[in-house]
mmCIF file of C-alpha atoms and ligand atoms in Angstrom:
data_model
loop_
_atom_site.group_PDB
_atom_site.id
_atom_site.type_symbol
_atom_site.label_atom_id
_atom_site.label_comp_id
_atom_site.label_asym_id
_atom_site.label_seq_id
_atom_site.Cartn_x
_atom_site.Cartn_y
_atom_site.Cartn_z
ATOM 1 C CA MET A 1 0.000 0.000 0.000
ATOM 2 C CA GLN A 2 2.810 2.384 0.798
ATOM 3 C CA ARG A 3 4.431 3.227 -2.468
ATOM 4 C CA ALA A 4 7.950 4.599 -2.475
ATOM 5 C CA ARG A 5 8.284 7.627 -4.719
ATOM 6 C CA THR A 6 10.799 6.755 -7.374
ATOM 7 C CA TYR A 7 10.503 10.077 -9.151
ATOM 8 C CA ALA A 8 12.328 13.258 -8.260
ATOM 9 C CA ASP A 9 10.239 16.409 -8.026
ATOM 10 C CA VAL A 10 12.688 18.417 -10.148
ATOM 11 C CA ASN A 11 10.827 21.723 -9.771
ATOM 12 C CA ALA A 12 10.850 21.358 -5.967
ATOM 13 C CA VAL A 13 14.625 20.712 -6.074
ATOM 14 C CA VAL A 14 15.209 23.781 -8.266
ATOM 15 C CA GLY A 15 12.839 25.939 -6.194
ATOM 16 C CA GLY A 16 14.709 24.906 -3.045
ATOM 17 C CA TYR A 17 18.118 25.806 -4.481
ATOM 18 C CA LEU A 18 16.793 29.189 -5.659
ATOM 19 C CA ARG A 19 15.474 29.894 -2.169
ATOM 20 C CA ASP A 20 18.885 28.962 -0.708
ATOM 21 C CA LEU A 21 20.460 31.393 -3.149
ATOM 22 C CA ALA A 22 17.969 34.091 -2.133
ATOM 23 C CA PHE A 23 18.942 33.796 1.537
ATOM 24 C CA ALA A 24 22.660 33.823 0.622
ATOM 25 C CA GLN A 25 22.331 37.339 -0.887
ATOM 26 C CA SER A 26 23.447 40.436 0.967
ATOM 27 C CA SER A 27 21.320 42.717 -1.229
ATOM 28 C CA GLN A 28 17.604 42.793 -0.425
ATOM 29 C CA GLN A 29 16.755 43.358 -4.061
ATOM 30 C CA LYS A 30 18.641 40.251 -5.202
ATOM 31 C CA MET A 31 17.108 38.247 -2.372
ATOM 32 C CA PHE A 32 13.592 39.155 -3.507
ATOM 33 C CA GLY A 33 14.531 38.412 -7.132
ATOM 34 C CA TYR A 34 15.627 34.849 -6.332
ATOM 35 C CA LYS A 35 12.606 34.304 -4.071
ATOM 36 C CA ARG A 36 10.338 35.342 -6.933
ATOM 37 C CA ALA A 37 12.247 32.994 -9.260
ATOM 38 C CA ALA A 38 11.770 30.118 -6.776
ATOM 39 C CA ASP A 39 8.030 30.833 -6.591
ATOM 40 C CA ALA A 40 7.808 30.941 -10.398
ATOM 41 C CA ILE A 41 9.386 27.476 -10.683
ATOM 42 C CA LEU A 42 7.364 25.957 -7.818
ATOM 43 C CA SER A 43 4.102 27.126 -9.401
ATOM 44 C CA LEU A 44 4.905 25.947 -12.967
ATOM 45 C CA ASP A 45 2.436 23.367 -14.286
ATOM 46 C CA THR A 46 5.152 21.408 -16.107
ATOM 47 C CA PRO A 47 8.372 19.817 -14.825
ATOM 48 C CA LEU A 48 11.452 21.646 -16.132
ATOM 49 C CA THR A 49 12.727 18.393 -17.640
ATOM 50 C CA ASP A 50 9.683 18.373 -19.951
ATOM 51 C CA LEU A 51 10.367 21.943 -21.065
ATOM 52 C CA LEU A 52 13.816 21.104 -22.447
ATOM 53 C CA GLY A 53 13.949 21.371 -26.240
ATOM 54 C CA PRO A 54 15.615 18.744 -28.470
ATOM 55 C CA ASP A 55 18.777 20.878 -28.414
ATOM 56 C CA GLY A 56 18.735 20.876 -24.589
ATOM 57 C CA ALA A 57 17.668 24.527 -24.427
ATOM 58 C CA LEU A 58 15.016 25.848 -22.064
ATOM 59 C CA PRO A 59 12.384 28.341 -23.217
ATOM 60 C CA ARG A 60 12.101 31.711 -21.502
ATOM 61 C CA ILE A 61 10.217 31.351 -18.215
ATOM 62 C CA PRO A 62 8.468 34.444 -16.836
ATOM 63 C CA GLY A 63 10.155 35.632 -13.624
ATOM 64 C CA ILE A 64 13.444 33.799 -14.358
ATOM 65 C CA GLY A 65 16.558 35.927 -14.975
ATOM 66 C CA PRO A 66 19.996 34.828 -16.259
ATOM 67 C CA GLY A 67 21.361 34.075 -12.750
ATOM 68 C CA SER A 68 18.497 31.716 -11.956
ATOM 69 C CA MET A 69 18.705 30.168 -15.427
ATOM 70 C CA ARG A 70 22.362 29.236 -14.815
ATOM 71 C CA VAL A 71 21.370 27.464 -11.592
ATOM 72 C CA ILE A 72 18.525 25.626 -13.341
ATOM 73 C CA ARG A 73 20.862 24.376 -16.091
ATOM 74 C CA GLU A 74 23.378 23.119 -13.532
ATOM 75 C CA ILE A 75 20.696 21.170 -11.694
ATOM 76 C CA LEU A 76 19.210 19.667 -14.848
ATOM 77 C CA GLU A 77 22.683 18.555 -15.978
ATOM 78 C CA THR A 78 24.153 17.326 -12.693
ATOM 79 C CA GLY A 79 21.336 17.097 -10.124
ATOM 80 C CA ALA A 80 23.025 19.740 -7.962
ATOM 81 C CA SER A 81 24.135 23.376 -8.110
ATOM 82 C CA PRO A 82 27.780 24.133 -7.288
ATOM 83 C CA THR A 83 26.962 27.846 -7.819
ATOM 84 C CA VAL A 84 24.425 27.789 -4.997
ATOM 85 C CA GLU A 85 26.579 25.591 -2.742
ATOM 86 C CA GLN A 86 29.486 28.054 -3.076
ATOM 87 C CA ALA A 87 27.237 31.053 -2.420
ATOM 88 C CA VAL A 88 25.868 29.343 0.705
ATOM 89 C CA GLU A 89 29.411 28.472 1.890
ATOM 90 C CA ARG A 90 30.482 32.109 1.553
ATOM 91 C CA SER A 91 27.326 33.451 3.141
ATOM 92 C CA GLU A 92 27.057 34.544 6.767
ATOM 93 C CA ARG A 93 23.644 32.868 6.902
ATOM 94 C CA ARG A 94 24.939 29.356 6.254
ATOM 95 C CA THR A 95 23.466 27.906 9.460
ATOM 96 C CA ASP A 96 20.092 29.569 8.836
ATOM 97 C CA ILE A 97 20.017 28.237 5.267
ATOM 98 C CA GLN A 98 20.741 24.684 6.517
ATOM 99 C CA ARG A 99 17.855 25.029 8.980
ATOM 100 C CA ARG A 100 15.517 26.211 6.226
ATOM 101 C CA ARG A 101 16.483 23.235 4.014
ATOM 102 C CA GLU A 102 15.261 20.859 6.712
ATOM 103 C CA LEU A 103 11.913 22.677 6.744
ATOM 104 C CA ARG A 104 11.206 21.992 3.067
ATOM 105 C CA ARG A 105 10.769 18.255 3.381
ATOM 106 C CA HIS A 106 7.718 16.594 1.778
ATOM 107 C CA PHE A 107 6.527 19.726 -0.034
ATOM 108 C CA LEU A 108 5.299 19.147 -3.600
ATOM 109 C CA SER A 109 5.706 21.551 -6.515
ATOM 110 C CA ARG A 110 2.626 22.380 -8.590
ATOM 111 C CA ALA A 111 4.000 20.256 -11.447
ATOM 112 C CA GLU A 112 4.356 17.274 -9.105
ATOM 113 C CA VAL A 113 0.821 17.810 -7.807
ATOM 114 C CA ARG A 114 -0.483 17.665 -11.380
ATOM 115 C CA ARG A 115 1.563 14.550 -12.134
ATOM 116 C CA VAL A 116 0.266 12.731 -9.045
ATOM 117 C CA LEU A 117 -3.337 13.685 -9.887
ATOM 118 C CA THR A 118 -3.115 12.053 -13.305
ATOM 119 C CA ASP A 119 -0.970 9.035 -12.368
ATOM 120 C CA SER A 120 -3.434 6.147 -12.222
ATOM 121 C CA SER A 121 -1.036 3.961 -10.223
ATOM 122 C CA PHE A 122 -2.093 5.811 -7.042
ATOM 123 C CA ASP A 123 -5.137 4.561 -5.170
ATOM 124 C CA GLY A 124 -6.329 7.765 -3.477
ATOM 125 C CA PRO A 125 -9.076 10.218 -4.472
ATOM 126 C CA THR A 126 -9.360 11.755 -7.936
ATOM 127 C CA VAL A 127 -10.319 15.345 -8.766
ATOM 128 C CA GLU A 128 -13.679 14.043 -10.036
ATOM 129 C CA GLN A 129 -14.463 12.429 -6.672
ATOM 130 C CA TYR A 130 -13.953 15.685 -4.779
ATOM 131 C CA CYS A 131 -17.382 17.191 -3.985
ATOM 132 C CA GLY A 132 -16.535 20.314 -2.014
ATOM 133 C CA ASP A 133 -13.943 22.344 -0.161
ATOM 134 C CA LEU A 134 -14.269 22.972 3.589
ATOM 135 C CA GLN A 135 -11.702 25.669 4.329
ATOM 136 C CA MET A 136 -11.597 29.073 2.630
ATOM 137 C CA HIS A 137 -11.658 32.726 3.584
ATOM 138 C CA SER A 138 -13.844 35.565 2.345
ATOM 139 C CA GLU A 139 -13.870 39.351 2.654
ATOM 140 C CA TRP A 140 -15.456 38.803 6.092
ATOM 141 C CA SER A 141 -11.964 38.062 7.492
ATOM 142 C CA ASP A 142 -8.621 38.014 5.646
ATOM 143 C CA GLY A 143 -9.828 36.709 2.280
ATOM 144 C CA ALA A 144 -10.556 38.751 -0.856
ATOM 145 C CA PRO A 145 -13.788 37.361 -2.368
ATOM 146 C CA THR A 146 -17.402 37.923 -1.389
ATOM 147 C CA VAL A 147 -19.421 34.843 -0.445
ATOM 148 C CA GLU A 148 -21.262 35.197 -3.777
ATOM 149 C CA GLU A 149 -17.967 35.090 -5.711
ATOM 150 C CA ILE A 150 -16.877 32.048 -3.704
ATOM 151 C CA ALA A 151 -20.106 30.167 -4.456
ATOM 152 C CA ASP A 152 -19.895 30.937 -8.191
ATOM 153 C CA ALA A 153 -16.249 29.845 -8.343
ATOM 154 C CA CYS A 154 -17.012 26.612 -6.456
ATOM 155 C CA VAL A 155 -19.912 25.791 -8.790
ATOM 156 C CA GLU A 156 -17.619 26.443 -11.744
ATOM 157 C CA ARG A 157 -15.211 23.871 -10.288
ATOM 158 C CA GLY A 158 -18.055 21.351 -10.185
ATOM 159 C CA TYR A 159 -18.496 21.305 -6.402
ATOM 160 C CA GLN A 160 -21.798 20.320 -4.790
ATOM 161 C CA TYR A 161 -21.028 22.205 -1.582
ATOM 162 C CA ALA A 162 -18.375 24.278 0.156
ATOM 163 C CA ALA A 163 -17.810 25.938 3.517
ATOM 164 C CA VAL A 164 -16.707 29.540 3.982
ATOM 165 C CA THR A 165 -14.558 29.422 7.103
ATOM 166 C CA ASP A 166 -13.504 32.897 8.123
ATOM 167 C CA HIS A 167 -11.402 33.464 11.207
ATOM 168 C CA SER A 168 -13.179 33.903 14.525
ATOM 169 C CA TYR A 169 -12.839 37.026 16.631
ATOM 170 C CA GLY A 170 -9.889 35.777 18.699
ATOM 171 C CA LEU A 171 -7.554 36.161 15.714
ATOM 172 C CA ARG A 172 -7.642 39.957 15.273
ATOM 173 C CA ILE A 173 -4.499 39.869 13.137
ATOM 174 C CA ALA A 174 -6.451 37.951 10.465
ATOM 175 C CA GLY A 175 -9.487 40.240 10.686
ATOM 176 C CA GLY A 176 -11.444 37.747 12.797
ATOM 177 C CA MET A 177 -15.255 38.115 12.607
ATOM 178 C CA SER A 178 -17.255 39.333 15.578
ATOM 179 C CA MET A 179 -20.435 37.370 16.322
ATOM 180 C CA ALA A 180 -22.464 40.326 14.979
ATOM 181 C CA GLU A 181 -20.533 40.142 11.709
ATOM 182 C CA ALA A 182 -21.057 36.380 11.647
ATOM 183 C CA ALA A 183 -24.823 36.947 11.904
ATOM 184 C CA ALA A 184 -24.690 39.367 8.966
ATOM 185 C CA GLN A 185 -22.554 36.922 6.967
ATOM 186 C CA ARG A 186 -25.169 34.237 7.618
ATOM 187 C CA LEU A 187 -27.791 36.370 5.845
ATOM 188 C CA ALA A 188 -25.472 36.797 2.848
ATOM 189 C CA ILE A 189 -24.904 33.018 2.725
ATOM 190 C CA ASP A 190 -28.657 32.353 3.005
ATOM 191 C CA SER A 191 -29.294 34.513 -0.042
ATOM 192 C CA VAL A 192 -26.544 32.691 -2.012
ATOM 193 C CA ASN A 193 -28.204 29.380 -1.156
ATOM 194 C CA ALA A 194 -31.619 30.742 -2.130
ATOM 195 C CA ARG A 195 -30.172 31.804 -5.501
ATOM 196 C CA TYR A 196 -28.795 28.288 -6.163
ATOM 197 C CA GLY A 197 -32.020 26.640 -5.020
ATOM 198 C CA GLY A 198 -30.534 23.313 -3.899
ATOM 199 C CA ARG A 199 -28.079 22.881 -6.808
ATOM 200 C CA PHE A 200 -25.230 23.963 -4.553
ATOM 201 C CA ARG A 201 -24.975 24.439 -0.803
ATOM 202 C CA LEU A 202 -22.717 26.982 0.871
ATOM 203 C CA LEU A 203 -22.103 26.213 4.549
ATOM 204 C CA GLN A 204 -21.175 28.837 7.100
ATOM 205 C CA GLY A 205 -18.077 27.637 8.880
ATOM 206 C CA ILE A 206 -15.602 29.250 11.212
ATOM 207 C CA GLU A 207 -11.873 28.743 11.698
ATOM 208 C CA ALA A 208 -11.557 28.976 15.470
ATOM 209 C CA ASN A 209 -8.155 29.740 16.924
ATOM 210 C CA ILE A 210 -6.561 27.263 19.335
ATOM 211 C CA ASP A 211 -4.943 29.317 22.092
ATOM 212 C CA ALA A 212 -1.713 28.443 23.894
ATOM 213 C CA ALA A 213 -3.560 26.178 26.341
ATOM 214 C CA GLY A 214 -5.717 24.455 23.702
ATOM 215 C CA TYR A 215 -8.949 26.414 24.224
ATOM 216 C CA LEU A 216 -10.933 27.972 21.395
ATOM 217 C CA ASP A 217 -11.890 31.612 20.952
ATOM 218 C CA LEU A 218 -15.586 30.660 20.796
ATOM 219 C CA THR A 219 -18.031 29.703 23.543
ATOM 220 C CA ASP A 220 -20.128 26.542 23.118
ATOM 221 C CA ASP A 221 -23.202 28.669 22.364
ATOM 222 C CA GLU A 222 -21.360 30.734 19.765
ATOM 223 C CA ALA A 223 -19.944 27.597 18.136
ATOM 224 C CA THR A 224 -23.420 26.110 17.623
ATOM 225 C CA THR A 225 -24.425 29.035 15.364
ATOM 226 C CA PHE A 226 -22.048 27.744 12.631
ATOM 227 C CA ASP A 227 -22.601 24.780 10.300
ATOM 228 C CA ILE A 228 -19.004 23.616 10.732
ATOM 229 C CA VAL A 229 -16.236 24.501 13.181
ATOM 230 C CA LEU A 230 -12.561 24.135 12.310
ATOM 231 C CA ALA A 231 -9.913 24.492 15.013
ATOM 232 C CA ALA A 232 -6.387 25.508 14.077
ATOM 233 C CA PRO A 233 -3.194 26.631 15.821
ATOM 234 C CA HIS A 234 -1.789 30.061 14.860
ATOM 235 C CA SER A 235 0.607 30.671 17.769
ATOM 236 C CA LYS A 236 3.491 28.879 19.528
ATOM 237 C CA LEU A 237 4.516 27.466 16.164
ATOM 238 C CA ARG A 238 8.267 27.890 16.676
ATOM 239 C CA LYS A 239 8.605 26.156 20.048
ATOM 240 C CA ASN A 240 10.595 23.016 20.735
ATOM 241 C CA ASP A 241 8.449 21.804 23.625
ATOM 242 C CA ASP A 242 5.842 19.062 23.259
ATOM 243 C CA GLN A 243 2.299 20.396 22.719
ATOM 244 C CA THR A 244 0.336 17.130 22.715
ATOM 245 C CA ASP A 245 -1.851 18.322 25.627
ATOM 246 C CA ARG A 246 -2.707 21.549 23.800
ATOM 247 C CA MET A 247 -3.933 19.623 20.754
ATOM 248 C CA LEU A 248 -5.855 17.085 22.883
ATOM 249 C CA THR A 249 -7.602 19.928 24.719
ATOM 250 C CA ALA A 250 -8.659 21.457 21.381
ATOM 251 C CA LEU A 251 -10.139 18.105 20.304
ATOM 252 C CA GLN A 252 -12.225 17.972 23.498
ATOM 253 C CA HIS A 253 -14.297 20.976 22.387
ATOM 254 C CA LYS A 254 -17.529 19.320 21.329
ATOM 255 C CA ALA A 255 -18.186 21.607 18.346
ATOM 256 C CA VAL A 256 -14.891 20.891 16.555
ATOM 257 C CA ARG A 257 -15.216 18.847 13.375
ATOM 258 C CA ILE A 258 -11.904 19.509 11.599
ATOM 259 C CA LEU A 259 -8.414 19.942 13.023
ATOM 260 C CA ALA A 260 -7.124 22.356 10.386
ATOM 261 C CA HIS A 261 -3.449 22.698 9.341
ATOM 262 C CA PRO A 262 -2.628 20.627 12.460
ATOM 263 C CA ARG A 263 1.039 21.639 12.758
ATOM 264 C CA GLY A 264 0.935 25.181 11.392
ATOM 265 C CA ARG A 265 4.196 24.560 9.535
ATOM 266 C CA ILE A 266 5.406 26.872 6.759
ATOM 267 C CA SER A 267 7.774 25.699 4.035
ATOM 268 C CA GLY A 268 11.374 26.726 4.688
ATOM 269 C CA SER A 269 10.360 28.790 7.700
ATOM 270 C CA ARG A 270 8.934 26.874 10.670
ATOM 271 C CA ALA A 271 8.185 23.303 11.727
ATOM 272 C CA GLY A 272 5.024 24.224 13.644
ATOM 273 C CA VAL A 273 3.580 22.361 16.628
ATOM 274 C CA ILE A 274 5.594 19.445 17.973
ATOM 275 C CA ALA A 275 3.366 16.738 19.464
ATOM 276 C CA ASN A 276 2.951 13.011 19.849
ATOM 277 C CA TRP A 277 0.754 12.819 16.765
ATOM 278 C CA ASP A 278 -0.200 9.181 17.306
ATOM 279 C CA VAL A 279 -1.942 10.210 20.532
ATOM 280 C CA VAL A 280 -3.614 13.197 18.823
ATOM 281 C CA PHE A 281 -4.805 11.114 15.848
ATOM 282 C CA GLU A 282 -6.159 8.390 18.127
ATOM 283 C CA SER A 283 -8.189 10.966 20.057
ATOM 284 C CA ALA A 284 -9.472 12.500 16.794
ATOM 285 C CA ALA A 285 -10.503 9.043 15.535
ATOM 286 C CA GLN A 286 -12.426 8.356 18.751
ATOM 287 C CA ARG A 287 -14.303 11.650 18.475
ATOM 288 C CA GLY A 288 -14.922 11.518 14.724
ATOM 289 C CA VAL A 289 -12.919 14.729 14.174
ATOM 290 C CA ALA A 290 -11.395 15.026 10.701
ATOM 291 C CA ILE A 291 -7.678 15.656 10.292
ATOM 292 C CA GLU A 292 -7.030 18.204 7.574
ATOM 293 C CA ILE A 293 -4.611 18.167 4.709
ATOM 294 C CA ASP A 294 -4.317 21.897 4.013
ATOM 295 C CA GLY A 295 -3.442 22.437 0.344
ATOM 296 C CA ASP A 296 -1.889 25.906 0.574
ATOM 297 C CA PRO A 297 1.461 25.312 -1.212
ATOM 298 C CA ALA A 298 3.379 26.928 1.674
ATOM 299 C CA ARG A 299 1.551 24.776 4.263
ATOM 300 C CA GLN A 300 0.882 21.274 2.797
ATOM 301 C CA ASP A 301 -0.080 20.349 6.351
ATOM 302 C CA LEU A 302 -0.409 17.399 7.008
ATOM 303 C CA ASP A 303 1.716 15.951 4.227
ATOM 304 C CA PHE A 304 1.510 12.424 2.817
ATOM 305 C CA THR A 305 3.966 10.929 5.307
ATOM 306 C CA LEU A 306 1.857 11.906 8.332
ATOM 307 C CA GLY A 307 -1.259 11.158 6.288
ATOM 308 C CA ARG A 308 -0.225 7.486 6.159
ATOM 309 C CA GLN A 309 0.221 7.594 9.925
ATOM 310 C CA VAL A 310 -3.303 9.024 10.439
ATOM 311 C CA LEU A 311 -4.702 6.270 8.261
ATOM 312 C CA GLU A 312 -3.554 3.660 10.777
ATOM 313 C CA PHE A 313 -5.878 5.221 13.363
ATOM 314 C CA ASP A 314 -8.833 5.120 10.993
ATOM 315 C CA CYS A 315 -9.459 8.860 11.263
ATOM 316 C CA VAL A 316 -11.508 10.770 8.740
ATOM 317 C CA PHE A 317 -9.755 13.399 6.625
ATOM 318 C CA ALA A 318 -10.649 16.814 5.233
ATOM 319 C CA LEU A 319 -8.818 17.988 2.086
ATOM 320 C CA ASP A 320 -9.081 21.755 1.828
ATOM 321 C CA SER A 321 -7.635 24.661 -0.142
ATOM 322 C CA ASP A 322 -7.395 27.311 2.623
ATOM 323 C CA ALA A 323 -8.004 29.720 -0.291
ATOM 324 C CA HIS A 324 -7.981 33.475 0.300
ATOM 325 C CA THR A 325 -8.854 34.250 -3.364
ATOM 326 C CA THR A 326 -11.071 32.309 -5.770
ATOM 327 C CA GLY A 327 -7.964 31.478 -7.853
ATOM 328 C CA GLN A 328 -6.498 29.717 -4.822
ATOM 329 C CA LEU A 329 -9.368 27.219 -4.755
ATOM 330 C CA SER A 330 -7.047 25.124 -6.959
ATOM 331 C CA TYR A 331 -4.927 24.561 -3.817
ATOM 332 C CA ALA A 332 -7.386 21.772 -2.989
ATOM 333 C CA GLU A 333 -5.533 19.822 -5.690
ATOM 334 C CA THR A 334 -2.350 19.943 -3.569
ATOM 335 C CA ALA A 335 -4.280 18.319 -0.728
ATOM 336 C CA LEU A 336 -5.687 15.716 -3.135
ATOM 337 C CA ALA A 337 -2.160 14.874 -4.341
ATOM 338 C CA HIS A 338 -0.971 14.247 -0.770
ATOM 339 C CA ALA A 339 -4.045 12.076 -0.163
ATOM 340 C CA ARG A 340 -3.200 10.042 -3.278
ATOM 341 C CA LEU A 341 0.424 9.635 -2.163
ATOM 342 C CA ALA A 342 -0.875 8.424 1.211
ATOM 343 C CA ALA A 343 -3.441 6.139 -0.530
ATOM 344 C CA ILE A 344 -6.333 7.463 1.583
ATOM 345 C CA PRO A 345 -9.580 5.697 0.606
ATOM 346 C CA ILE A 346 -12.356 8.081 -0.506
ATOM 347 C CA ASP A 347 -14.700 6.664 2.141
ATOM 348 C CA ARG A 348 -12.436 8.286 4.773
ATOM 349 C CA ILE A 349 -12.465 11.732 3.086
ATOM 350 C CA VAL A 350 -15.330 13.990 4.164
ATOM 351 C CA ASN A 351 -15.016 16.092 0.978
ATOM 352 C CA CYS A 352 -15.809 13.011 -1.130
ATOM 353 C CA TRP A 353 -19.090 12.308 0.666
ATOM 354 C CA PRO A 354 -22.503 13.304 -0.660
ATOM 355 C CA LEU A 355 -24.006 16.324 1.131
ATOM 356 C CA GLU A 356 -26.406 14.182 3.224
ATOM 357 C CA ARG A 357 -23.574 12.121 4.720
ATOM 358 C CA LEU A 358 -21.517 15.264 5.328
ATOM 359 C CA LEU A 359 -24.433 16.920 7.152
ATOM 360 C CA ALA A 360 -25.082 13.763 9.201
ATOM 361 C CA TRP A 361 -21.442 13.740 10.309
ATOM 362 C CA LEU A 362 -21.584 17.456 11.149
ATOM 363 C CA SER A 363 -24.595 16.910 13.402
ATOM 364 C CA ASP A 364 -23.190 13.740 14.971
ATOM 365 C CA PRO A 365 -19.470 13.025 14.425
ATOM 366 C CA SER A 366 -19.740 9.750 16.342
ATOM 367 C CA SER A 367 -21.536 8.401 13.261
ATOM 368 C CA GLU A 368 -18.114 8.239 11.581
ATOM 369 C CA CYS A 369 -16.047 7.208 14.598
ATOM 370 C CA SER A 370 -13.449 4.539 14.283
ATOM 371 C CA ARG A 371 -14.569 1.188 15.513
HETATM 372 ZN ZN1 ZN B 1 -5.481 29.104 9.750
#
């Protein structure tokens, strides 16, 4: 069942080297240039090896200057970049760059995501089996779109349902919604649902913040006003101490249905929460709480390696985009790719259930508890 990956994610390798090179720069301007180049490669739809012409030449790639192009050629020819290694050696930030390298493990490039989605040798969910996305942000917190724009974009992607999950009031930094704003948002969502007349259902969710002790920034009464409650950590994400108790406390809140971006890691920046995940997953399985694979390219949290571990506890999963624009709804595909690499059966993925089963689980999570 566990398939070793025998294929190098060349764009992820190149993107990583370009980020190393960015941090080795003493000029801010050059640093930003190489960071932009790394982002351009990581978000390409096609692996660089497929872009090579018969003469071995690469086409022009938007956002890639001559310095980055030299690095790319080195990597395609030799698998490594002596240019970057030398720049890192000479740099005063060598130790920091080594640390950042460790924090890029198990991240997929966009090209690799697309490859995994179309590779029929994987057993996990397909794009066609994905019925709706359960984490995204609107103008009511730190997202850009209106709830109407979100619904239209989700319908265009073929979804049967979706949940708008703005931040709750405890996370002021992300424009968290007051309960009065949440009541007004509910009216806007009701009118979207009236417009679609049963062809599509928009749920009102909330991304509650898990505080340092594991408590949520919502009372029980407040939580019951939402169709779905996600709980996610946004603080203490750079600590080395064990936070198993914090995560277990969050799972005890009876309204929580999804543990969202469980670690809070960010590619090349921070590892996020450190915990005994076996204990956390076992508790989630007993309570019927879904463990999320967050598809934001910088998060990819959980990734496929921990996804396989969750599977052993017979948890349910949520695969979400964490989109803040309608364009970012495609991030759900990153989550789907990790689920395929972890061979998660569609029966265990809440986003692959018909609306009736999803709603039944939301009203009684024990209906999907592990045996
Ligand atoms: Zn979040």
